[in-house]
PDB file of C-alpha atoms in Angstrom:
ATOM      1  CA  MET A   1      -9.861 -35.011 -21.780  1.00  0.00           C
ATOM      2  CA  LYS A   2      -6.380 -33.930 -21.570  1.00  0.00           C
ATOM      3  CA  LYS A   3      -4.143 -35.301 -24.727  1.00  0.00           C
ATOM      4  CA  THR A   4      -1.573 -37.177 -22.463  1.00  0.00           C
ATOM      5  CA  ILE A   5      -4.567 -39.071 -21.298  1.00  0.00           C
ATOM      6  CA  LYS A   6      -6.086 -39.973 -24.482  1.00  0.00           C
ATOM      7  CA  LYS A   7      -2.455 -41.051 -25.954  1.00  0.00           C
ATOM      8  CA  SER A   8      -1.290 -44.757 -26.260  1.00  0.00           C
ATOM      9  CA  LEU A   9      -4.762 -45.544 -25.422  1.00  0.00           C
ATOM     10  CA  LYS A  10      -6.466 -47.717 -28.470  1.00  0.00           C
ATOM     11  CA  TYR A  11      -9.459 -45.994 -29.093  1.00  0.00           C
ATOM     12  CA  GLY A  12     -12.666 -46.480 -31.311  1.00  0.00           C
ATOM     13  CA  GLN A  13     -16.256 -46.429 -31.293  1.00  0.00           C
ATOM     14  CA  ILE A  14     -18.477 -49.324 -31.159  1.00  0.00           C
ATOM     15  CA  MET A  15     -21.712 -47.888 -32.578  1.00  0.00           C
ATOM     16  CA  GLY A  16     -21.275 -44.744 -32.195  1.00  0.00           C
ATOM     17  CA  ILE A  17     -19.829 -45.447 -28.172  1.00  0.00           C
ATOM     18  CA  ASN A  18     -16.430 -44.390 -27.248  1.00  0.00           C
ATOM     19  CA  VAL A  19     -14.236 -47.020 -25.869  1.00  0.00           C
ATOM     20  CA  PHE A  20     -10.453 -46.748 -24.724  1.00  0.00           C
ATOM     21  CA  SER A  21      -8.319 -49.667 -24.491  1.00  0.00           C
ATOM     22  CA  THR A  22      -5.788 -49.608 -21.585  1.00  0.00           C
ATOM     23  CA  SER A  23      -4.314 -52.231 -18.448  1.00  0.00           C
ATOM     24  CA  ALA A  24      -5.847 -52.262 -15.660  1.00  0.00           C
ATOM     25  CA  SER A  25      -2.378 -50.848 -13.985  1.00  0.00           C
ATOM     26  CA  SER A  26      -2.348 -47.901 -16.472  1.00  0.00           C
ATOM     27  CA  LEU A  27      -5.613 -46.984 -15.919  1.00  0.00           C
ATOM     28  CA  LEU A  28      -4.713 -46.880 -11.842  1.00  0.00           C
ATOM     29  CA  THR A  29      -1.491 -44.955 -12.608  1.00  0.00           C
ATOM     30  CA  ARG A  30      -3.716 -42.391 -14.814  1.00  0.00           C
ATOM     31  CA  VAL A  31      -6.302 -42.519 -11.880  1.00  0.00           C
ATOM     32  CA  ALA A  32      -3.389 -42.317  -8.966  1.00  0.00           C
ATOM     33  CA  ASP A  33      -1.852 -39.435 -10.875  1.00  0.00           C
ATOM     34  CA  LEU A  34      -5.163 -37.239 -11.263  1.00  0.00           C
ATOM     35  CA  LEU A  35      -6.065 -37.355  -7.802  1.00  0.00           C
ATOM     36  CA  SER A  36      -2.501 -36.650  -6.563  1.00  0.00           C
ATOM     37  CA  ASP A  37      -2.481 -33.233  -8.728  1.00  0.00           C
ATOM     38  CA  SER A  38      -5.990 -32.634  -7.456  1.00  0.00           C
ATOM     39  CA  ALA A  39      -4.830 -32.721  -3.802  1.00  0.00           C
ATOM     40  CA  LYS A  40      -1.882 -30.811  -4.299  1.00  0.00           C
ATOM     41  CA  PHE A  41      -4.084 -27.928  -6.014  1.00  0.00           C
ATOM     42  CA  ARG A  42      -6.828 -28.182  -2.951  1.00  0.00           C
ATOM     43  CA  GLN A  43      -3.406 -27.929  -0.519  1.00  0.00           C
ATOM     44  CA  HIS A  44      -2.237 -24.657  -2.315  1.00  0.00           C
ATOM     45  CA  ASN A  45      -5.760 -23.031  -2.895  1.00  0.00           C
ATOM     46  CA  PRO A  46      -7.796 -24.277   0.060  1.00  0.00           C
ATOM     47  CA  SER A  47     -10.412 -21.566  -0.379  1.00  0.00           C
ATOM     48  CA  SER A  48     -11.094 -22.450  -4.195  1.00  0.00           C
ATOM     49  CA  LYS A  49     -14.522 -24.365  -5.028  1.00  0.00           C
ATOM     50  CA  LEU A  50     -12.514 -25.409  -8.600  1.00  0.00           C
ATOM     51  CA  ASN A  51     -11.623 -29.045  -9.282  1.00  0.00           C
ATOM     52  CA  PRO A  52      -9.156 -28.591 -11.826  1.00  0.00           C
ATOM     53  CA  HIS A  53      -9.128 -32.538 -12.593  1.00  0.00           C
ATOM     54  CA  LYS A  54     -12.316 -33.771 -12.583  1.00  0.00           C
ATOM     55  CA  PHE A  55     -12.946 -36.638 -14.507  1.00  0.00           C
ATOM     56  CA  SER A  56     -15.399 -39.765 -14.770  1.00  0.00           C
ATOM     57  CA  ILE A  57     -15.007 -43.516 -15.765  1.00  0.00           C
ATOM     58  CA  VAL A  58     -17.536 -45.570 -17.622  1.00  0.00           C
ATOM     59  CA  THR A  59     -17.462 -49.252 -18.171  1.00  0.00           C
ATOM     60  CA  PRO A  60     -19.716 -49.930 -21.225  1.00  0.00           C
ATOM     61  CA  ASN A  61     -20.889 -53.475 -22.222  1.00  0.00           C
ATOM     62  CA  SER A  62     -22.779 -55.034 -24.950  1.00  0.00           C
ATOM     63  CA  GLU A  63     -26.169 -54.183 -23.282  1.00  0.00           C
ATOM     64  CA  LEU A  64     -24.997 -50.474 -22.388  1.00  0.00           C
ATOM     65  CA  VAL A  65     -24.259 -49.940 -26.155  1.00  0.00           C
ATOM     66  CA  LEU A  66     -27.333 -50.923 -27.504  1.00  0.00           C
ATOM     67  CA  MET A  67     -29.467 -49.148 -24.843  1.00  0.00           C
ATOM     68  CA  ALA A  68     -27.505 -46.006 -25.499  1.00  0.00           C
ATOM     69  CA  GLN A  69     -29.053 -46.096 -29.325  1.00  0.00           C
ATOM     70  CA  LYS A  70     -32.355 -44.865 -28.258  1.00  0.00           C
ATOM     71  CA  ASN A  71     -31.596 -43.213 -24.890  1.00  0.00           C
ATOM     72  CA  THR A  72     -29.530 -40.019 -25.445  1.00  0.00           C
ATOM     73  CA  GLN A  73     -28.900 -39.223 -22.440  1.00  0.00           C
ATOM     74  CA  LEU A  74     -26.993 -42.524 -21.841  1.00  0.00           C
ATOM     75  CA  ARG A  75     -25.068 -41.914 -25.175  1.00  0.00           C
ATOM     76  CA  HIS A  76     -24.078 -38.616 -23.908  1.00  0.00           C
ATOM     77  CA  ALA A  77     -22.945 -39.937 -20.514  1.00  0.00           C
ATOM     78  CA  LEU A  78     -21.300 -42.633 -22.227  1.00  0.00           C
ATOM     79  CA  ASN A  79     -19.376 -40.328 -24.887  1.00  0.00           C
ATOM     80  CA  SER A  80     -18.684 -37.615 -22.093  1.00  0.00           C
ATOM     81  CA  SER A  81     -16.604 -39.705 -20.020  1.00  0.00           C
ATOM     82  CA  ASP A  82     -12.939 -39.812 -19.755  1.00  0.00           C
ATOM     83  CA  PHE A  83     -12.247 -42.969 -19.555  1.00  0.00           C
ATOM     84  CA  PRO A  84     -14.843 -45.414 -21.534  1.00  0.00           C
ATOM     85  CA  ILE A  85     -13.199 -48.795 -20.515  1.00  0.00           C
ATOM     86  CA  PRO A  86     -14.817 -51.905 -22.159  1.00  0.00           C
ATOM     87  CA  ASP A  87     -16.706 -54.269 -19.610  1.00  0.00           C
ATOM     88  CA  SER A  88     -17.515 -56.928 -21.951  1.00  0.00           C
ATOM     89  CA  ILE A  89     -16.267 -59.703 -24.388  1.00  0.00           C
ATOM     90  CA  GLY A  90     -19.124 -58.572 -26.579  1.00  0.00           C
ATOM     91  CA  ILE A  91     -17.257 -55.226 -27.358  1.00  0.00           C
ATOM     92  CA  ASN A  92     -13.834 -56.961 -27.453  1.00  0.00           C
ATOM     93  CA  TYR A  93     -15.714 -58.917 -30.815  1.00  0.00           C
ATOM     94  CA  ALA A  94     -17.296 -56.087 -31.746  1.00  0.00           C
ATOM     95  CA  PHE A  95     -13.816 -53.975 -31.788  1.00  0.00           C
ATOM     96  CA  LYS A  96     -11.673 -56.914 -33.593  1.00  0.00           C
ATOM     97  CA  TYR A  97     -14.513 -57.065 -36.487  1.00  0.00           C
ATOM     98  CA  LEU A  98     -14.430 -53.269 -37.047  1.00  0.00           C
ATOM     99  CA  PHE A  99     -10.764 -52.539 -36.579  1.00  0.00           C
ATOM    100  CA  GLY A 100      -9.046 -55.831 -36.645  1.00  0.00           C
ATOM    101  CA  LYS A 101      -7.474 -55.880 -33.480  1.00  0.00           C
ATOM    102  CA  SER A 102      -8.328 -56.840 -29.788  1.00  0.00           C
ATOM    103  CA  ILE A 103      -8.903 -54.691 -26.718  1.00  0.00           C
ATOM    104  CA  ASN A 104      -8.206 -55.055 -23.178  1.00  0.00           C
ATOM    105  CA  ILE A 105     -11.308 -55.902 -21.434  1.00  0.00           C
ATOM    106  CA  ILE A 106     -11.830 -54.499 -17.603  1.00  0.00           C
ATOM    107  CA  PRO A 107     -14.915 -55.652 -15.945  1.00  0.00           C
ATOM    108  CA  GLY A 108     -16.461 -52.821 -14.103  1.00  0.00           C
ATOM    109  CA  ARG A 109     -16.857 -54.891 -10.812  1.00  0.00           C
ATOM    110  CA  VAL A 110     -12.941 -56.078 -10.910  1.00  0.00           C
ATOM    111  CA  LEU A 111     -12.077 -52.020 -11.807  1.00  0.00           C
ATOM    112  CA  PHE A 112     -13.821 -50.849  -9.348  1.00  0.00           C
ATOM    113  CA  GLY A 113     -12.298 -52.922  -6.145  1.00  0.00           C
ATOM    114  CA  LYS A 114      -9.100 -51.688  -7.547  1.00  0.00           C
ATOM    115  CA  LEU A 115     -10.152 -47.973  -7.589  1.00  0.00           C
ATOM    116  CA  ILE A 116     -11.471 -48.507  -3.747  1.00  0.00           C
ATOM    117  CA  GLU A 117      -8.163 -49.946  -3.025  1.00  0.00           C
ATOM    118  CA  LEU A 118      -6.320 -47.283  -4.606  1.00  0.00           C
TER     119      LEU A 118
END
């Protein structure tokens, strides 16, 4: 992940699973920028099979964090994501307990709808 993407986000780990806190509007702006950059690259390099701005978004919730404790493939998938956006109040409680501050929760179903609109 680019350092500029990580910059200004609250970051932490809950039971070994990465979470980033940001607002929905900030995340959508970053996604739009990445998609725009990819489109420009493809426009200038139509025969290239490269995608220089490939990224992934996951929305870990309490259940996924617990499942990832026993499932190494799930743990790897969650921690390999560019944008692990917290998806449950339980994650917020854990973050507040561990780090003394709250994080923004963006429900996955809400985020998915906004990404489709984008």
